[in-house]
Amino acid sequence: MAARETRDRRRGAGGGSGGWVLSGVGFAGLAVMGVLYGLGSPLYGSLLRVWMMDPWPAPFLDTRTVLGWVDCRRQFGLAAYDPGVLQQCGVVGPMTYPPIWMHLPLPDPAWTALCGLALAIAFMLSLRLLPTPAGPVAQGVLLAAIFSSAAAFALERANPDLLVWLLLIAAVVAAERPVPRHATATALVTVAAILKLYPLAALVLLRRAPPGTRVALVGAALLAVGASVAAFAPEWSLRQPIPSGSGFLNLWGAANAWTTLPAVLPRLAGAPADWPAWTGWCGAAVCAVASLAIAARTARTAPRPMDRAETLLLVAAALVPACFFAAQNVAYRGIFLILALPALLARAAPWARITAGAILFVLWQPTERVLVATLLGGTYPTQALRRPALALWLAQELAWWGIVGALLGLLVPLVIRGCRGNTRSEAATPIGRSEA
C-alpha cells in the first residue's frame, strides 16, 4: 500500500519516468519532422496538411513574424504598425499583439530558426513536468493529445503561446516550492499576462494564499499589467484587431456559435439558404444553458488533493473558458487543454473520462475536418458545407461547449473554497484515491 501511494504521489507531482517518456517521444517526433524538412521531402508538407490543415512552406512562421515586427519598428518607428510598411519589411501578418512586443530586445528575423527551435525544444522538455496518469489507455490519451493537431500547429508556427505555456508551467512548479512560492508564481503569471493578457486568468494559482497576501499579489499583478498597457497607450490604437472570421476556419470560441450556426443548421435540415442571424444567438443560448447544466454537475465533485495534476487542471479551467468567451482563438491555443488531462484521466467518474475524450476530439479538430473532406472527394474548407462536414463541425462545437462547462464547474467551487480558506478537505484526501 505504501509503495502504491508513493507511485500515486509521484504521478500527481510530475517529473517521474513517465514525464521523461513524454519528452522523449516528443523529441523523436520533432526529429523526424526536422529530418523530413531538411531533406526537402514532400512527405513533410503532406503530413502537415493532414495534421494541421494549413502548413507554411517554412517552419516557425509566427516567430519570424514577431521578429519581423520588432525589426521593422527599429527601421520605421511607429509606422511599422501599418500593414503596408510591414509588407515592405517582408513581414507576413499584421501586428495584433500588445505593443510591448514591438519594444522587446529581440534579434532580427535571421534568427528565426534558432528561436523557433529553442521554443520547440523547451516545450518538449516541459512535458517532463506533466504528471502521467496510471494505465496504458490514459497514457495513450495523453500522448495522443501531445501529438494532436493543436500541438503540431503551435510547434510548426513556433507561436508565442508556447512561451506562455512555459511561463505557466514554471508558475505551477514555483507554487509548489517553499516561500516565496506565491510571489514567484505571481511574477511568472504577470510576465505572461504582460505579453498576451489572457494569462491573467492563471492568477487562480493564488487561491490558497493567505487573504492579505492574495490581495497584495493580485493587486501588484494588475498594477504591472496596467502599467505596461499605459506605457504604450498611444500604440494600442495602431495595432490590428485580433484574428476572427468564419467558424469553419481554424478557430475556436463561443463566437463560432452565433456567427456560423445560421449557415450550418439550415443546410443540415436541407434548406439552401442561411437562416436569420438571430437563430445563431438562439443556438448560442441553448449551448450556454447546456454548458451551465454540465457545470452544475461537475461542481458537485468532491474536492481532491491539490497535487500538480490538480493544479494544472485549475489553470486550464481558468484559461480555456476565459479565452473561449473573450474571442475566437486560433487552433494552437488549444494546447492549454492538455494541462487538464492528467487530472481528468486520474479520475474514475464517467464525466471526467467523457471530458477527457472530448478534449482529445477537439485537439485533433483540423485533422478530422481534413479527413472528412478527403472522404467527400475534395479539400477543406471547400467541402465545409457538405452534410458530413457540417455534422462534424457541429459535434466539435458542442464538444467545446461541454468542455468549457465541465471546466467551469470544477473552477468555481475551488476558487470559492480557496477564497474562504476552506481547503482542509482537499489536503486531507489521500493521494491517489479516485472518487466514485
Coordinates of C-alpha atoms in Angstrom, one line a residue:
M1 CA 0.0 0.0 0.0
A2 CA 2.8 2.4 0.9
A3 CA 4.5 1.7 -2.4
R4 CA 1.3 2.3 -4.3
E5 CA 0.7 5.7 -2.5
T6 CA 4.3 6.7 -3.3
R7 CA 3.8 5.9 -7.0
D8 CA 0.5 7.8 -7.0
R9 CA 2.2 10.8 -5.3
R10 CA 5.0 10.8 -7.9
R11 CA 2.5 10.7 -10.7
G12 CA 0.5 13.5 -9.2
A13 CA 3.6 15.6 -8.7
G14 CA 5.0 15.0 -12.1
G15 CA 8.7 14.7 -13.1
G16 CA 8.8 10.9 -12.9
S17 CA 10.0 8.5 -15.5
G18 CA 6.6 8.9 -17.4
G19 CA 7.4 12.5 -17.9
W20 CA 10.7 11.7 -19.5
V21 CA 8.9 9.3 -21.8
L22 CA 6.6 12.1 -22.9
S23 CA 9.6 14.3 -23.6
G24 CA 11.5 11.6 -25.4
V25 CA 8.6 10.6 -27.7
G26 CA 8.0 14.3 -28.4
F27 CA 11.7 14.8 -29.3
A28 CA 11.5 11.8 -31.6
G29 CA 8.6 13.3 -33.4
L30 CA 10.3 16.7 -33.7
A31 CA 13.5 15.0 -35.0
V32 CA 11.5 13.0 -37.7
M33 CA 9.8 16.2 -38.9
G34 CA 13.1 18.1 -38.9
V35 CA 14.8 15.4 -41.0
L36 CA 11.9 15.4 -43.5
Y37 CA 12.1 19.1 -43.8
G38 CA 15.9 19.2 -44.0
L39 CA 15.8 16.6 -46.8
G40 CA 13.2 18.6 -48.7
S41 CA 10.9 15.5 -48.6
P42 CA 7.3 16.1 -50.0
L43 CA 6.2 13.9 -47.1
Y44 CA 6.8 16.8 -44.7
G45 CA 4.2 19.0 -46.4
S46 CA 1.8 16.1 -47.0
L47 CA 1.9 15.1 -43.3
L48 CA 1.3 18.6 -42.1
R49 CA -1.6 19.3 -44.5
V50 CA -3.4 16.4 -42.8
W51 CA -2.1 17.1 -39.3
M52 CA -2.8 20.8 -39.1
M53 CA -4.6 21.7 -42.3
D54 CA -2.7 24.9 -43.1
P55 CA 1.1 24.4 -43.1
W56 CA 3.5 27.1 -44.2
P57 CA 6.3 26.3 -46.6
A58 CA 8.9 27.0 -44.0
P59 CA 8.5 26.3 -40.2
F60 CA 8.3 28.9 -37.4
L61 CA 6.3 31.5 -39.2
D62 CA 4.9 33.1 -36.1
T63 CA 8.4 33.5 -34.6
R64 CA 9.6 35.0 -37.8
T65 CA 6.6 37.4 -37.8
V66 CA 7.3 38.6 -34.3
L67 CA 11.0 39.1 -35.0
G68 CA 10.0 40.9 -38.2
W69 CA 7.6 43.3 -36.3
V70 CA 10.4 44.3 -34.0
D71 CA 13.0 44.7 -36.7
C72 CA 10.6 46.8 -38.8
R73 CA 9.9 49.0 -35.8
R74 CA 13.6 49.6 -35.4
Q75 CA 13.7 50.8 -39.0
F76 CA 10.5 52.7 -39.4
G77 CA 9.3 53.5 -35.9
L78 CA 5.6 53.6 -35.2
A79 CA 4.9 53.4 -39.0
A80 CA 5.7 49.7 -38.6
Y81 CA 2.1 49.1 -37.3
D82 CA 0.9 49.8 -40.9
P83 CA 0.3 46.5 -42.7
G84 CA 1.8 48.1 -45.9
V85 CA 5.0 49.0 -44.1
L86 CA 5.2 45.5 -42.6
Q87 CA 4.8 44.1 -46.0
Q88 CA 7.6 46.3 -47.2
C89 CA 9.7 44.8 -44.4
G90 CA 8.9 41.3 -45.7
V91 CA 6.7 40.5 -42.7
V92 CA 3.7 38.2 -43.1
G93 CA 0.8 39.2 -40.9
P94 CA -0.4 42.4 -39.2
M95 CA 0.7 43.4 -35.7
T96 CA -2.0 42.1 -33.4
Y97 CA -0.2 41.6 -30.1
P98 CA 0.2 44.1 -27.2
P99 CA 2.5 46.9 -28.2
I100 CA 5.2 45.9 -25.7
W101 CA 6.3 43.2 -28.2
M102 CA 7.5 46.0 -30.5
H103 CA 9.9 47.2 -27.9
L104 CA 11.4 43.9 -26.8
P105 CA 15.1 43.5 -27.4
L106 CA 14.6 40.6 -29.9
P107 CA 17.1 39.6 -32.7
D108 CA 16.3 40.2 -36.4
P109 CA 14.5 37.6 -38.5
A110 CA 17.7 35.8 -39.4
W111 CA 17.5 34.2 -36.0
T112 CA 14.1 32.7 -36.7
A113 CA 15.3 29.1 -37.0
L114 CA 17.3 29.2 -33.8
C115 CA 14.5 31.0 -31.8
G116 CA 11.8 28.7 -33.1
L117 CA 13.8 25.6 -32.4
A118 CA 14.5 26.8 -28.9
L119 CA 10.8 27.2 -28.2
A120 CA 10.1 23.7 -29.6
I121 CA 12.8 22.1 -27.5
A122 CA 11.7 24.0 -24.4
F123 CA 8.1 22.8 -24.9
M124 CA 9.3 19.2 -25.3
L125 CA 11.4 19.5 -22.1
S126 CA 8.4 20.9 -20.2
L127 CA 6.4 17.7 -21.0
R128 CA 8.6 16.1 -18.3
L129 CA 6.8 18.2 -15.7
L130 CA 3.4 16.8 -16.7
P131 CA 2.1 14.1 -14.3
T132 CA 1.5 10.8 -16.1
P133 CA -1.8 9.0 -15.4
A134 CA -1.9 5.3 -14.5
G135 CA -2.8 2.7 -17.1
P136 CA -1.9 2.4 -20.8
V137 CA -5.2 3.8 -22.1
A138 CA -4.9 7.0 -20.1
Q139 CA -1.2 7.4 -21.0
G140 CA -2.2 6.8 -24.7
V141 CA -4.8 9.6 -24.5
L142 CA -2.2 12.0 -23.0
L143 CA 0.3 11.0 -25.7
A144 CA -2.3 11.5 -28.4
A145 CA -3.0 15.0 -27.1
I146 CA 0.7 15.9 -27.2
F147 CA 0.8 14.8 -30.8
S148 CA -2.5 16.5 -31.7
S149 CA -3.2 19.0 -34.4
A150 CA -3.2 21.8 -31.9
A151 CA 0.2 20.9 -30.6
A152 CA 1.6 20.4 -34.1
F153 CA 0.2 23.7 -35.2
A154 CA 1.8 25.5 -32.2
L155 CA 5.2 23.9 -32.9
E156 CA 5.1 24.3 -36.6
R157 CA 4.4 28.0 -36.2
A158 CA 6.6 28.4 -33.1
N159 CA 3.8 30.6 -31.8
P160 CA 4.4 32.7 -28.7
D161 CA 1.6 30.8 -26.9
L162 CA 4.4 28.2 -26.4
L163 CA 6.2 30.9 -24.4
V164 CA 3.1 31.4 -22.3
W165 CA 2.8 27.7 -21.8
L166 CA 6.4 27.6 -20.5
L167 CA 5.8 30.5 -18.1
L168 CA 2.6 29.0 -16.7
I169 CA 4.2 25.5 -16.2
A170 CA 7.0 27.3 -14.4
A171 CA 4.5 29.2 -12.3
V172 CA 2.8 25.9 -11.3
V173 CA 6.1 24.4 -10.3
A174 CA 7.0 27.5 -8.4
A175 CA 3.8 27.4 -6.5
E176 CA 4.9 24.0 -5.1
R177 CA 8.1 25.4 -3.6
P178 CA 8.6 26.9 -0.2
V179 CA 8.3 30.7 0.4
P180 CA 8.2 32.9 -1.6
R181 CA 6.3 30.5 -3.8
H182 CA 3.2 32.7 -4.2
A183 CA 5.4 35.7 -5.2
T184 CA 7.4 33.7 -7.7
A185 CA 4.3 32.2 -9.3
T186 CA 2.6 35.6 -9.5
A187 CA 5.7 37.1 -11.1
L188 CA 5.7 34.4 -13.8
V189 CA 2.0 34.8 -14.5
T190 CA 2.4 38.6 -14.6
V191 CA 5.1 38.3 -17.3
A192 CA 2.9 36.1 -19.3
A193 CA -0.1 38.4 -18.9
I194 CA 2.0 41.5 -20.0
L195 CA 2.9 39.6 -23.2
K196 CA -0.6 38.2 -24.0
L197 CA -3.1 39.5 -21.4
Y198 CA -5.2 36.3 -21.2
P199 CA -2.8 34.5 -18.8
L200 CA -4.1 36.9 -16.1
A201 CA -6.7 34.1 -15.5
A202 CA -3.9 31.9 -14.2
L203 CA -3.8 34.1 -11.0
V204 CA -6.2 31.5 -9.7
L205 CA -2.9 29.9 -8.5
L206 CA -3.2 32.3 -5.6
R207 CA -6.5 30.8 -4.3
R208 CA -4.7 29.1 -1.4
A209 CA -2.5 32.1 -0.5
P210 CA -3.3 33.9 2.8
P211 CA -6.0 36.5 2.1
G212 CA -3.8 39.5 2.7
T213 CA -1.0 38.0 0.5
R214 CA -3.5 37.2 -2.2
V215 CA -4.9 40.7 -2.3
A216 CA -1.4 42.2 -2.4
L217 CA -0.1 39.9 -5.1
V218 CA -3.2 40.2 -7.3
G219 CA -3.1 44.0 -6.9
A220 CA 0.6 44.0 -7.8
A221 CA 0.0 41.8 -10.9
L222 CA -2.9 44.0 -12.1
L223 CA -0.8 47.1 -11.5
A224 CA 2.1 45.8 -13.5
V225 CA -0.1 44.7 -16.4
G226 CA -2.0 48.1 -16.3
A227 CA 1.4 49.9 -16.2
S228 CA 2.5 48.0 -19.3
V229 CA -0.7 48.9 -21.1
A230 CA -0.5 52.6 -20.1
A231 CA 3.2 52.9 -21.0
F232 CA 2.3 52.1 -24.7
A233 CA -1.2 53.6 -24.6
P234 CA -0.9 55.6 -27.9
E235 CA 0.2 52.4 -29.8
W236 CA -2.8 50.3 -28.8
S237 CA -5.0 52.1 -31.3
L238 CA -2.3 51.4 -34.1
R239 CA -2.3 47.6 -33.7
Q240 CA -4.7 45.5 -35.8
P241 CA -7.7 43.5 -34.4
I242 CA -7.0 40.0 -33.2
P243 CA -7.9 37.3 -35.7
S244 CA -11.6 36.5 -36.2
G245 CA -13.7 35.1 -39.0
S246 CA -15.8 32.2 -40.1
G247 CA -16.3 29.3 -37.6
F248 CA -15.3 27.0 -40.4
L249 CA -11.7 28.2 -40.1
N250 CA -9.0 27.0 -37.6
L251 CA -10.7 29.0 -34.8
W252 CA -12.5 28.1 -31.6
G253 CA -14.6 30.2 -29.3
A254 CA -18.1 30.9 -28.3
A255 CA -18.4 33.4 -31.2
N256 CA -18.4 30.4 -33.6
A257 CA -22.0 29.6 -32.5
W258 CA -23.6 32.9 -33.3
T259 CA -21.6 33.6 -36.4
T260 CA -21.8 30.2 -38.1
L261 CA -24.9 28.3 -36.8
P262 CA -27.2 30.3 -39.2
A263 CA -25.2 28.7 -42.1
V264 CA -24.9 25.2 -40.6
L265 CA -28.4 24.4 -39.2
P266 CA -30.4 25.1 -42.4
R267 CA -28.1 23.0 -44.6
L268 CA -28.3 20.2 -42.1
A269 CA -32.0 20.5 -42.5
G270 CA -31.8 20.6 -46.3
A271 CA -32.5 24.3 -46.7
P272 CA -30.4 26.1 -49.4
A273 CA -30.1 29.5 -47.7
D274 CA -28.8 30.8 -44.4
W275 CA -31.3 31.4 -41.6
P276 CA -31.6 34.9 -39.9
A277 CA -28.8 36.0 -37.6
W278 CA -31.0 35.7 -34.5
T279 CA -31.0 31.9 -34.9
G280 CA -27.3 31.9 -34.2
W281 CA -27.9 33.8 -31.0
C282 CA -30.6 31.4 -30.0
G283 CA -28.3 28.4 -30.8
A284 CA -25.6 30.0 -28.7
A285 CA -28.1 30.5 -25.8
V286 CA -29.1 26.8 -25.9
C287 CA -25.4 25.8 -25.9
A288 CA -24.8 28.1 -22.9
V289 CA -27.7 26.6 -21.0
A290 CA -26.4 23.1 -21.7
S291 CA -22.9 24.2 -20.7
L292 CA -24.2 25.6 -17.4
A293 CA -26.0 22.3 -16.7
I294 CA -22.7 20.4 -17.2
A295 CA -21.0 22.9 -14.9
A296 CA -23.7 22.3 -12.2
R297 CA -22.9 18.6 -12.4
T298 CA -19.2 18.8 -12.2
A299 CA -19.4 21.4 -9.4
R300 CA -20.7 18.7 -7.1
T301 CA -17.4 16.8 -7.5
A302 CA -15.7 16.1 -4.2
P303 CA -12.5 18.1 -3.7
R304 CA -9.2 16.3 -4.3
P305 CA -5.7 16.8 -3.0
M306 CA -4.1 19.8 -4.8
D307 CA -1.1 18.0 -6.3
R308 CA 0.5 19.2 -9.6
A309 CA -2.1 17.4 -11.7
E310 CA -5.0 19.2 -10.0
T311 CA -3.2 22.5 -10.0
L312 CA -2.6 22.2 -13.8
L313 CA -6.3 21.4 -14.1
L314 CA -7.1 24.5 -12.2
V315 CA -5.0 26.6 -14.5
A316 CA -6.7 25.1 -17.6
A317 CA -10.1 25.6 -16.1
A318 CA -9.4 29.3 -15.7
L319 CA -7.6 29.9 -19.0
V320 CA -9.7 28.0 -21.5
P321 CA -13.1 29.3 -20.6
A322 CA -11.7 32.9 -20.4
C323 CA -10.3 32.5 -23.9
F324 CA -13.4 30.8 -25.2
F325 CA -15.8 33.6 -24.2
A326 CA -13.4 36.5 -24.8
A327 CA -12.7 36.0 -28.5
Q328 CA -12.1 33.5 -31.3
N329 CA -8.8 31.7 -30.8
V330 CA -6.5 30.1 -33.4
A331 CA -6.4 26.3 -33.0
Y332 CA -2.9 26.2 -31.5
R333 CA -4.2 27.8 -28.3
G334 CA -6.0 24.6 -27.6
I335 CA -2.7 23.2 -26.2
F336 CA -3.7 24.6 -22.8
L337 CA -6.4 21.8 -22.7
I338 CA -3.5 19.4 -22.4
L339 CA -2.9 20.7 -18.9
A340 CA -6.3 19.4 -17.8
L341 CA -5.8 15.9 -19.0
P342 CA -3.5 14.3 -16.3
A343 CA -6.1 15.1 -13.5
L344 CA -9.1 14.2 -15.6
L345 CA -7.6 10.9 -16.6
A346 CA -6.8 10.1 -13.0
R347 CA -10.5 10.3 -12.0
A348 CA -12.8 7.3 -12.2
A349 CA -16.0 9.4 -12.7
P350 CA -17.7 8.9 -16.1
W351 CA -18.0 12.7 -16.6
A352 CA -14.2 13.1 -16.3
R353 CA -13.5 10.4 -18.8
I354 CA -16.1 11.9 -21.2
T355 CA -14.5 15.3 -20.8
A356 CA -11.0 13.9 -21.5
G357 CA -12.3 12.2 -24.6
A358 CA -14.0 15.5 -25.8
I359 CA -10.7 17.3 -25.2
L360 CA -8.9 14.8 -27.4
F361 CA -11.6 15.2 -30.0
V362 CA -11.3 19.0 -30.3
L363 CA -7.5 18.9 -30.1
W364 CA -7.5 16.9 -33.4
Q365 CA -10.1 19.2 -34.9
P366 CA -8.2 20.2 -38.1
T367 CA -7.2 16.6 -38.9
E368 CA -10.7 15.4 -38.5
R369 CA -12.0 18.1 -40.9
V370 CA -9.3 17.3 -43.5
L371 CA -10.1 13.6 -43.4
V372 CA -13.8 14.1 -43.8
A373 CA -13.3 16.5 -46.7
T374 CA -10.9 13.9 -48.3
L375 CA -13.6 11.2 -48.0
L376 CA -16.0 13.6 -49.7
G377 CA -13.6 13.8 -52.6
G378 CA -12.3 17.4 -52.0
T379 CA -10.4 19.6 -49.6
Y380 CA -11.2 21.7 -46.6
P381 CA -12.8 24.2 -46.5
T382 CA -14.2 23.7 -50.0
Q383 CA -16.2 20.8 -48.6
A384 CA -17.2 22.6 -45.4
L385 CA -20.9 22.9 -46.4
R386 CA -21.5 19.2 -47.2
R387 CA -23.6 17.5 -44.6
P388 CA -21.0 15.1 -43.2
A389 CA -18.6 18.1 -42.7
L390 CA -21.3 20.2 -41.2
A391 CA -22.3 17.3 -38.8
L392 CA -18.6 17.0 -37.7
W393 CA -18.4 20.8 -37.2
L394 CA -21.5 20.8 -35.0
A395 CA -20.2 17.9 -33.0
Q396 CA -16.9 19.7 -32.4
E397 CA -18.6 22.9 -31.4
L398 CA -20.9 21.1 -28.9
A399 CA -17.8 19.3 -27.5
W400 CA -16.2 22.7 -26.9
W401 CA -19.2 24.0 -25.0
G402 CA -19.3 20.8 -23.0
I403 CA -15.6 21.0 -22.1
V404 CA -15.9 24.7 -21.0
G405 CA -18.9 23.8 -18.9
A406 CA -17.1 20.9 -17.2
L407 CA -14.0 23.2 -16.5
L408 CA -16.1 26.0 -15.1
G409 CA -17.9 23.5 -12.8
L410 CA -14.5 22.5 -11.4
L411 CA -13.1 26.0 -11.2
V412 CA -15.8 27.9 -9.4
P413 CA -16.1 25.7 -6.2
L414 CA -12.3 25.6 -6.0
V415 CA -12.0 29.4 -6.1
I416 CA -14.8 29.8 -3.6
R417 CA -13.3 27.3 -1.2
G418 CA -9.8 28.9 -1.6
C419 CA -11.1 32.4 -1.0
R420 CA -13.0 31.3 2.1
G421 CA -9.8 29.5 3.3
N422 CA -11.7 26.1 3.3
T423 CA -9.1 23.9 1.7
R424 CA -8.6 21.4 4.5
S425 CA -10.8 18.8 2.7
E426 CA -8.5 19.0 -0.3
A427 CA -5.4 18.4 1.7
A428 CA -7.0 15.6 3.8
T429 CA -8.0 13.4 0.8
P430 CA -5.4 10.6 0.4
I431 CA -3.3 11.0 -2.8
G432 CA -4.2 8.5 -5.5
R433 CA -7.8 7.9 -4.4
S434 CA -10.4 8.3 -7.1
E435 CA -13.9 9.5 -6.4
A436 CA -16.7 7.1 -7.1

